[in-house]
Coordinates of C-alpha atoms in Angstrom, one line a residue:
X1 CA 9.7 -10.3 26.4
X2 CA 8.8 -6.8 25.2
X3 CA 5.4 -5.2 25.5
X4 CA 4.4 -3.8 22.1
X5 CA 1.4 -1.9 20.9
X6 CA 0.7 -2.2 17.1
X7 CA -1.6 0.5 15.5
X8 CA -3.3 0.5 12.1
X9 CA -5.8 2.7 10.4
X10 CA -8.9 0.5 9.8
X11 CA -8.2 -0.4 6.2
X12 CA -7.5 -4.0 5.2
X13 CA -4.4 -3.0 3.3
X14 CA -3.0 -1.2 6.4
X15 CA -4.0 -3.8 9.0
X16 CA -2.7 -6.9 7.3
X17 CA 1.0 -5.8 7.1
X18 CA 0.8 -4.8 10.8
X19 CA -0.7 -8.2 11.7
X20 CA 2.1 -10.0 9.8
X21 CA 4.6 -8.2 12.0
X22 CA 2.4 -8.8 15.1
X23 CA 2.2 -12.5 14.5
X24 CA 6.0 -12.8 14.1
X25 CA 6.6 -10.8 17.3
X26 CA 4.2 -13.1 19.2
X27 CA 6.1 -16.1 17.8
X28 CA 9.3 -14.6 19.2
X29 CA 7.8 -14.4 22.7
X30 CA 6.7 -10.7 22.8
X31 CA 3.3 -9.6 24.0
X32 CA 1.4 -7.5 21.5
X33 CA -1.8 -5.4 21.7
X34 CA -3.3 -4.2 18.4
X35 CA -5.3 -1.0 18.4
X36 CA -7.3 -0.8 15.2
X37 CA -10.8 -1.1 13.7
X38 CA -13.5 -3.3 15.3
X39 CA -14.0 -5.4 12.3
X40 CA -10.5 -6.8 12.5
X41 CA -10.9 -8.3 16.0
X42 CA -10.9 -11.9 14.7
X43 CA -7.8 -11.3 12.5
X44 CA -5.9 -9.9 15.5
X45 CA -6.8 -12.8 17.7
X46 CA -5.6 -15.2 14.9
X47 CA -2.3 -13.4 15.0
X48 CA -2.0 -14.3 18.7
X49 CA -2.5 -10.7 20.0
X50 CA -5.1 -8.9 22.0
X51 CA -7.4 -6.6 20.1
X52 CA -8.4 -3.2 21.3
X53 CA -11.1 -1.4 19.2
X54 CA -10.7 2.2 18.1
X55 CA -13.2 4.6 19.6
X56 CA -16.3 5.1 17.4
X57 CA -15.2 8.5 16.3
X58 CA -12.0 7.0 14.8
X59 CA -13.4 3.8 13.5
X60 CA -15.1 3.0 10.2
X61 CA -15.6 0.1 7.7
X62 CA -13.3 0.5 4.7
X63 CA -15.7 -1.6 2.6
X64 CA -18.3 1.2 3.0
X65 CA -16.3 4.4 2.7
X66 CA -19.1 6.1 0.8
X67 CA -21.3 5.6 3.9
X68 CA -18.9 7.1 6.3
X69 CA -17.5 9.8 3.9
X70 CA -20.3 10.6 1.4
X71 CA -18.5 13.7 0.0
X72 CA -15.6 11.6 -1.1
X73 CA -17.5 9.7 -3.7
X74 CA -18.1 12.9 -5.7
X75 CA -14.4 13.7 -6.0
X76 CA -12.3 12.4 -8.9
X77 CA -9.2 10.3 -8.2
X78 CA -6.2 12.6 -7.9
X79 CA -5.3 15.7 -5.9
X80 CA -8.8 16.6 -4.8
X81 CA -9.5 13.1 -3.4
X82 CA -6.1 12.8 -1.8
X83 CA -6.6 16.2 -0.1
X84 CA -9.9 15.0 1.2
X85 CA -8.4 11.8 2.5
X86 CA -5.6 13.5 4.3
X87 CA -8.0 15.9 6.0
X88 CA -10.9 13.6 6.9
X89 CA -10.1 9.9 6.4
X90 CA -6.7 10.1 8.1
X91 CA -6.6 13.6 9.8
X92 CA -9.9 13.8 11.6
X93 CA -9.4 10.6 13.7
X94 CA -5.9 11.8 14.9
X95 CA -7.0 13.1 18.3
X96 CA -9.3 10.2 19.1
X97 CA -6.5 7.7 18.1
X98 CA -4.0 9.5 20.3
X99 CA -6.3 9.6 23.3
X100 CA -7.0 5.8 22.9
X101 CA -3.3 5.1 22.6
X102 CA -2.4 7.2 25.6
X103 CA -5.1 5.6 27.7
X104 CA -3.9 2.1 26.7
X105 CA -0.3 3.0 27.6
X106 CA -1.3 4.5 31.0
X107 CA -3.9 2.1 32.3
X108 CA -3.7 -1.3 30.7
X109 CA -0.5 -1.9 28.7
X110 CA 2.7 0.1 29.4
X111 CA 4.4 -0.8 26.1
X112 CA 8.1 -0.1 25.4
X113 CA 7.5 0.1 21.6
X114 CA 4.6 1.3 19.4
X115 CA 4.6 0.0 15.9
X116 CA 2.2 1.5 13.3
X117 CA 1.3 2.1 9.7
X118 CA 2.3 5.7 8.7
X119 CA -1.4 6.7 8.3
X120 CA -2.4 6.0 11.9
X121 CA -1.6 9.6 13.0
X122 CA -2.2 9.0 16.7
X123 CA 1.2 7.3 16.7
X124 CA 2.7 10.2 14.9
X125 CA 1.3 12.5 17.6
X126 CA 2.9 10.2 20.2
X127 CA 6.3 10.5 18.4
X128 CA 5.9 14.3 18.6
X129 CA 4.7 14.5 22.2
X130 CA 8.0 14.0 23.9
X131 CA 11.7 13.4 23.2
X132 CA 12.9 9.8 22.8
X133 CA 13.5 8.2 26.2
X134 CA 10.4 10.0 27.6
X135 CA 7.9 7.9 25.7
X136 CA 7.8 4.5 24.0
X137 CA 10.0 3.9 20.9
X138 CA 8.0 4.5 17.8
X139 CA 8.4 2.5 14.6
X140 CA 6.6 3.2 11.3
X141 CA 6.2 0.5 8.7
X142 CA 6.5 1.9 5.2
X143 CA 3.5 0.0 3.8
X144 CA 3.5 2.3 0.7
X145 CA 5.9 4.6 -0.9
X146 CA 7.7 7.2 1.2
X147 CA 6.0 10.6 1.1
X148 CA 9.1 12.7 2.1
X149 CA 9.7 15.6 -0.3
X150 CA 13.2 15.6 -1.8
X151 CA 15.2 17.6 -4.3
X152 CA 16.4 14.2 -5.8
X153 CA 12.9 13.0 -6.9
X154 CA 9.5 14.3 -7.8
X155 CA 6.9 14.5 -5.0
X156 CA 3.8 12.4 -4.9
X157 CA 1.0 13.6 -7.2
X158 CA 3.0 13.9 -10.4
X159 CA 3.4 10.2 -11.1
X160 CA 6.9 10.9 -12.6
X161 CA 10.3 9.3 -12.2
X162 CA 13.3 11.4 -11.2
X163 CA 14.1 14.0 -13.8
X164 CA 17.5 14.2 -15.5
X165 CA 19.8 17.0 -16.4
X166 CA 21.6 19.9 -14.7
X167 CA 18.4 21.6 -13.5
X168 CA 16.7 18.4 -12.2
X169 CA 17.1 19.4 -8.5
X170 CA 15.7 22.8 -9.2
X171 CA 12.7 21.4 -11.0
X172 CA 12.1 18.9 -8.2
X173 CA 12.2 21.7 -5.7
X174 CA 9.7 23.7 -7.8
X175 CA 7.4 20.6 -7.8
X176 CA 7.7 20.3 -4.1
X177 CA 6.6 23.9 -3.8
X178 CA 3.6 23.2 -5.9
X179 CA 2.6 20.2 -3.7
X180 CA 2.9 22.3 -0.5
X181 CA 0.8 25.0 -2.1
X182 CA -1.8 22.5 -3.4
X183 CA -2.1 20.9 0.0
X184 CA -2.0 24.2 2.0
X185 CA -5.7 23.8 3.0
X186 CA -5.1 20.2 4.0
X187 CA -2.0 21.2 6.0
X188 CA -4.0 23.8 8.0
X189 CA -6.7 21.3 8.7
X190 CA -4.2 18.6 9.8
X191 CA -2.4 21.1 12.1
X192 CA -5.7 21.6 13.9
X193 CA -6.1 17.8 14.2
X194 CA -2.7 17.5 15.8
X195 CA -3.4 20.6 18.0
X196 CA -6.4 18.8 19.5
X197 CA -3.9 16.4 20.9
X198 CA -1.7 19.1 22.3
X199 CA 1.0 18.4 19.7
X200 CA 2.4 20.8 17.1
X201 CA 3.0 19.5 13.6
X202 CA 6.6 20.6 13.0
X203 CA 6.4 21.0 9.2
X204 CA 4.7 19.7 6.1
X205 CA 2.7 16.6 7.0
X206 CA 4.0 14.4 4.2
X207 CA 7.5 15.0 5.5
X208 CA 6.5 14.5 9.1
X209 CA 5.1 11.0 8.4
X210 CA 8.7 9.9 7.6
X211 CA 10.7 12.0 9.9
X212 CA 8.7 11.9 13.2
X213 CA 9.0 8.2 14.2
X214 CA 12.2 6.9 15.8
X215 CA 12.5 4.2 13.1
X216 CA 11.0 4.3 9.6
X217 CA 11.3 0.8 8.0
X218 CA 10.4 0.9 4.3
X219 CA 9.0 -2.4 3.1
X220 CA 10.8 -2.5 -0.2
X221 CA 14.4 -2.6 -1.6
X222 CA 16.4 0.3 -3.0
X223 CA 16.0 -0.9 -6.5
X224 CA 12.2 -0.2 -6.4
X225 CA 12.5 3.3 -4.9
X226 CA 13.9 6.6 -6.3
X227 CA 17.3 7.3 -4.9
X228 CA 17.4 10.2 -2.4
X229 CA 20.5 11.6 -0.7
X230 CA 18.4 13.5 1.9
X231 CA 16.7 10.6 3.7
X232 CA 16.8 10.9 7.5
X233 CA 19.1 8.5 9.5
X234 CA 16.0 6.8 10.9
X235 CA 15.0 5.6 7.4
X236 CA 15.9 2.1 6.4
X237 CA 15.1 -0.3 3.6
X238 CA 14.2 -3.7 5.1
X239 CA 12.5 -5.5 2.1
X240 CA 8.9 -6.5 1.8
X241 CA 7.1 -8.6 4.3
X242 CA 6.8 -12.3 3.5
X243 CA 3.6 -13.5 2.0
X244 CA 0.9 -14.1 4.5
X245 CA -0.6 -17.6 4.2
X246 CA -4.1 -17.1 2.7
X247 CA -7.1 -18.5 4.4
X248 CA -8.0 -21.9 2.9
X249 CA -10.3 -21.4 0.0
X250 CA -11.5 -24.0 -2.6
X251 CA -9.8 -23.5 -5.9
X252 CA -12.0 -22.8 -8.9
X253 CA -13.1 -25.7 -11.0
X254 CA -11.0 -24.4 -13.9
X255 CA -7.8 -24.5 -11.9
X256 CA -6.4 -27.5 -13.9
X257 CA -6.3 -25.2 -17.0
X258 CA -3.8 -23.0 -15.1
X259 CA -1.7 -25.9 -14.0
X260 CA -1.5 -27.4 -17.5
X261 CA -1.2 -24.2 -19.5
X262 CA 1.3 -24.4 -22.3
X263 CA 0.9 -20.8 -23.2
X264 CA 1.7 -17.6 -21.2
X265 CA -0.7 -17.0 -18.3
X266 CA -1.7 -13.4 -17.9
X267 CA -3.3 -12.7 -14.4
X268 CA -5.4 -9.5 -14.1
X269 CA -6.7 -8.1 -10.9
X270 CA -8.0 -4.8 -9.3
X271 CA -7.0 -5.9 -5.9
X272 CA -9.2 -6.2 -2.8
X273 CA -10.1 -2.5 -2.3
X274 CA -10.6 -0.6 -5.6
X275 CA -12.6 -3.4 -7.3
X276 CA -16.1 -2.2 -7.3
X277 CA -16.1 -1.2 -11.0
X278 CA -14.5 -4.1 -12.8
X279 CA -14.9 -2.2 -16.1
X280 CA -11.9 -0.1 -15.2
X281 CA -9.2 -2.7 -15.8
X282 CA -10.5 -6.3 -15.7
X283 CA -13.0 -6.1 -18.5
X284 CA -10.7 -4.1 -20.8
X285 CA -7.9 -6.7 -20.2
X286 CA -10.3 -9.6 -21.1
X287 CA -11.3 -7.8 -24.3
X288 CA -7.7 -6.8 -25.2
X289 CA -6.3 -10.3 -25.0
X290 CA -9.3 -12.3 -26.4
X291 CA -7.5 -13.1 -29.7
X292 CA -4.0 -13.6 -28.3
X293 CA -2.4 -17.0 -27.6
X294 CA -2.5 -16.6 -23.8
X295 CA -4.6 -17.8 -20.9
X296 CA -6.1 -14.9 -19.1
X297 CA -7.1 -15.4 -15.4
X298 CA -9.2 -12.6 -13.9
X299 CA -9.1 -12.6 -10.1
X300 CA -11.9 -10.2 -9.2
X301 CA -11.5 -10.3 -5.4
X302 CA -15.3 -10.4 -5.0
X303 CA -17.7 -13.3 -4.6
X304 CA -20.0 -11.6 -7.1
X305 CA -17.2 -10.6 -9.5
X306 CA -17.6 -13.4 -12.0
X307 CA -21.3 -12.7 -12.3
X308 CA -20.7 -9.0 -13.0
X309 CA -18.1 -9.8 -15.6
X310 CA -20.5 -12.2 -17.4
X311 CA -23.4 -9.7 -17.2
X312 CA -21.2 -7.2 -19.1
X313 CA -20.7 -9.5 -22.1
X314 CA -19.4 -12.9 -23.1
X315 CA -16.2 -14.1 -21.4
X316 CA -13.6 -14.9 -24.1
X317 CA -12.7 -18.5 -24.7
X318 CA -9.2 -18.0 -23.5
X319 CA -10.2 -16.4 -20.2
X320 CA -11.1 -17.8 -16.8
X321 CA -12.8 -15.6 -14.2
X322 CA -12.8 -16.2 -10.4
X323 CA -13.8 -14.4 -7.2
X324 CA -11.4 -14.9 -4.4
X325 CA -8.4 -16.6 -6.1
X326 CA -5.3 -16.3 -4.0
X327 CA -2.5 -14.4 -5.8
X328 CA 0.2 -16.5 -4.2
X329 CA -1.3 -19.6 -5.8
X330 CA -1.6 -17.9 -9.2
X331 CA 1.7 -16.1 -9.5
X332 CA 4.0 -19.1 -9.8
X333 CA 2.2 -19.8 -13.1
X334 CA 2.0 -16.2 -14.3
X335 CA 4.0 -14.6 -17.1
X336 CA 2.6 -11.1 -16.5
X337 CA 0.4 -9.5 -13.8
X338 CA -2.0 -6.8 -15.0
X339 CA -3.0 -4.8 -11.9
X340 CA -4.2 -1.4 -10.8
X341 CA -1.1 -1.0 -8.7
X342 CA -1.6 -1.6 -5.0
X343 CA 1.8 -1.5 -3.3
X344 CA 1.4 -4.9 -1.6
X345 CA 0.1 -6.7 -4.8
X346 CA 3.0 -5.3 -6.9
X347 CA 5.5 -6.5 -4.4
X348 CA 3.8 -9.9 -4.3
X349 CA 4.3 -10.2 -8.1
X350 CA 8.0 -9.1 -7.8
X351 CA 8.5 -11.7 -5.0
X352 CA 7.7 -14.3 -7.7
X353 CA 9.8 -12.5 -10.3
X354 CA 6.7 -11.7 -12.4
X355 CA 6.8 -8.5 -14.5
X356 CA 3.8 -6.1 -14.5
X357 CA 1.5 -3.9 -16.5
X358 CA 0.0 -1.3 -14.2
X359 CA -3.1 0.8 -14.8
X360 CA -4.3 2.6 -11.7
X361 CA -5.4 6.0 -10.3
X362 CA -6.3 7.2 -6.9
X363 CA -4.4 6.7 -3.6
X364 CA -0.8 5.8 -4.3
X365 CA -1.4 3.9 -7.5
X366 CA 0.0 6.3 -10.1
X367 CA 3.2 6.6 -8.0
X368 CA 3.5 2.8 -7.7
X369 CA 3.0 2.4 -11.4
X370 CA 5.7 5.0 -12.2
X371 CA 8.1 3.1 -10.0
X372 CA 7.3 -0.2 -11.8
X373 CA 8.3 1.4 -15.1
X374 CA 11.3 3.3 -13.7
X375 CA 12.6 0.1 -12.1
X376 CA 12.3 -1.7 -15.5
X377 CA 10.0 -4.4 -14.1
X378 CA 7.0 -3.5 -16.3
X379 CA 4.9 -0.9 -18.0
X380 CA 2.9 2.0 -16.7
X381 CA -0.4 2.6 -18.6
X382 CA -0.7 6.1 -16.9
X383 CA -4.4 5.8 -16.4
X384 CA -6.8 3.9 -14.2
X385 CA -9.2 3.2 -17.1
X386 CA -7.0 2.1 -20.0
X387 CA -8.4 1.1 -23.4
X388 CA -8.2 -2.5 -24.5
X389 CA -5.6 -1.5 -27.1
X390 CA -3.3 0.1 -24.5
X391 CA -3.5 -3.1 -22.4
X392 CA -2.9 -5.3 -25.4
X393 CA 0.2 -3.4 -26.5
X394 CA 1.7 -3.3 -23.0
X395 CA 1.1 -7.0 -22.3
X396 CA 2.6 -8.0 -25.7
X397 CA 5.6 -5.7 -25.0
X398 CA 6.3 -7.3 -21.6
X399 CA 5.9 -10.8 -23.0
X400 CA 8.2 -10.1 -26.0
X401 CA 10.9 -8.1 -24.3
X402 CA 12.9 -10.3 -21.8
X403 CA 14.3 -7.2 -20.0
X404 CA 11.2 -6.8 -18.0
X405 CA 11.2 -10.3 -16.7
X406 CA 15.0 -10.1 -16.1
X407 CA 14.5 -6.9 -14.1
X408 CA 11.7 -8.5 -12.1
X409 CA 13.9 -11.4 -11.3
X410 CA 16.7 -9.1 -10.1
X411 CA 14.3 -7.4 -7.7
X412 CA 13.1 -10.8 -6.6
X413 CA 16.8 -11.6 -5.7
X414 CA 17.0 -8.3 -3.8
X415 CA 14.0 -9.2 -1.8
X416 CA 15.7 -12.5 -0.8
X417 CA 18.6 -10.6 0.7
X418 CA 16.4 -8.7 3.2
X419 CA 14.4 -10.0 6.2
X420 CA 11.8 -7.4 7.1
X421 CA 10.5 -9.4 10.1
X422 CA 14.0 -9.8 11.6
X423 CA 14.6 -6.0 11.1
X424 CA 11.4 -5.2 13.1
X425 CA 12.3 -7.7 15.8
X426 CA 15.8 -6.2 16.1
X427 CA 14.3 -2.8 16.8
X428 CA 11.8 -4.2 19.3
X429 CA 14.4 -6.2 21.2
X430 CA 16.8 -3.4 21.4
X431 CA 14.2 -0.9 22.8

């Protein structure tokens, strides 16, 4: 038995992958404590682990970000919002996270391994606090795309695939310089955050997130990530985590229409986080496909989602609208997933071999969308608020051109050749 501390920033999309790993380690006989937000205590206990709440200065409710970070709401998605998030949402809690982690290690739970999501920077501070062998082994789960700058691929923020041609590396380096310059203020702020923990940030923060931990386990396959020759030896592709069984929910009364559909089923969702304004993607998709011979299923991810959709106008006859409709139940019937591009949701579609149409902005979504198109598994709408015409053209293209479904199926096969949980367990058991 190994003692393990798992850490996660208090976002649903960060906590759930960590809990999937936690539950597997518990099943294997290890003892796990999870340090994360207070609202996830029940989920942690359901995974068989002990929950320790973050201190108040590092905890918040991700469903009410505007309450905790009121300045953020005024910033447009893109570099300004990302810089704010790096400084305040992820940077400012660093010292409090680190103190809580150190206290847990010293007084209650002397773990051999600390596993975390890359944006719980208290674990990053632990990695930088001492050489390996003088602290627990640290493992970072790549729950989103790797942020490491490279001369082989564009950095985050551009939403571009790798450039081609003789001067591609030079142009990538120039873009890297632009990113460092654009985030210089955030870098200084984050260096101060780490300094409060007595730790020096060794370089650009987006590089450090990947290079600092002893093991960086990227939860995808090489076919979905830009090739880089300059990845550190600690970096490893382990494939996505298996789907987490959803909590039992009653299926909507129109579910029989999905099971008996004799026409393509197009699923549209804005995920579980960026779904406050369903006019960004869900409503345009319903309008776009109203006259096509498809069944459109809108999974709004909100109990009041169907009412909001109906209040905005009539629901087309070929559409069905639901609140919490589990994707893993829908995707076996889907011909296309229209999504705003959350990393986990995109991988869930590819796990079922379903091609995608992606329209998202903010956070990592433009980068995920670019990788969907680069990998051949779908189309990138290059905006988080597409027109109905753009959605219609992209869906029709994906349905008509078999290459997208074929490429999604190839990635699905690549997933099957990896076992992310076994890879994590191997690291834990060799610590």
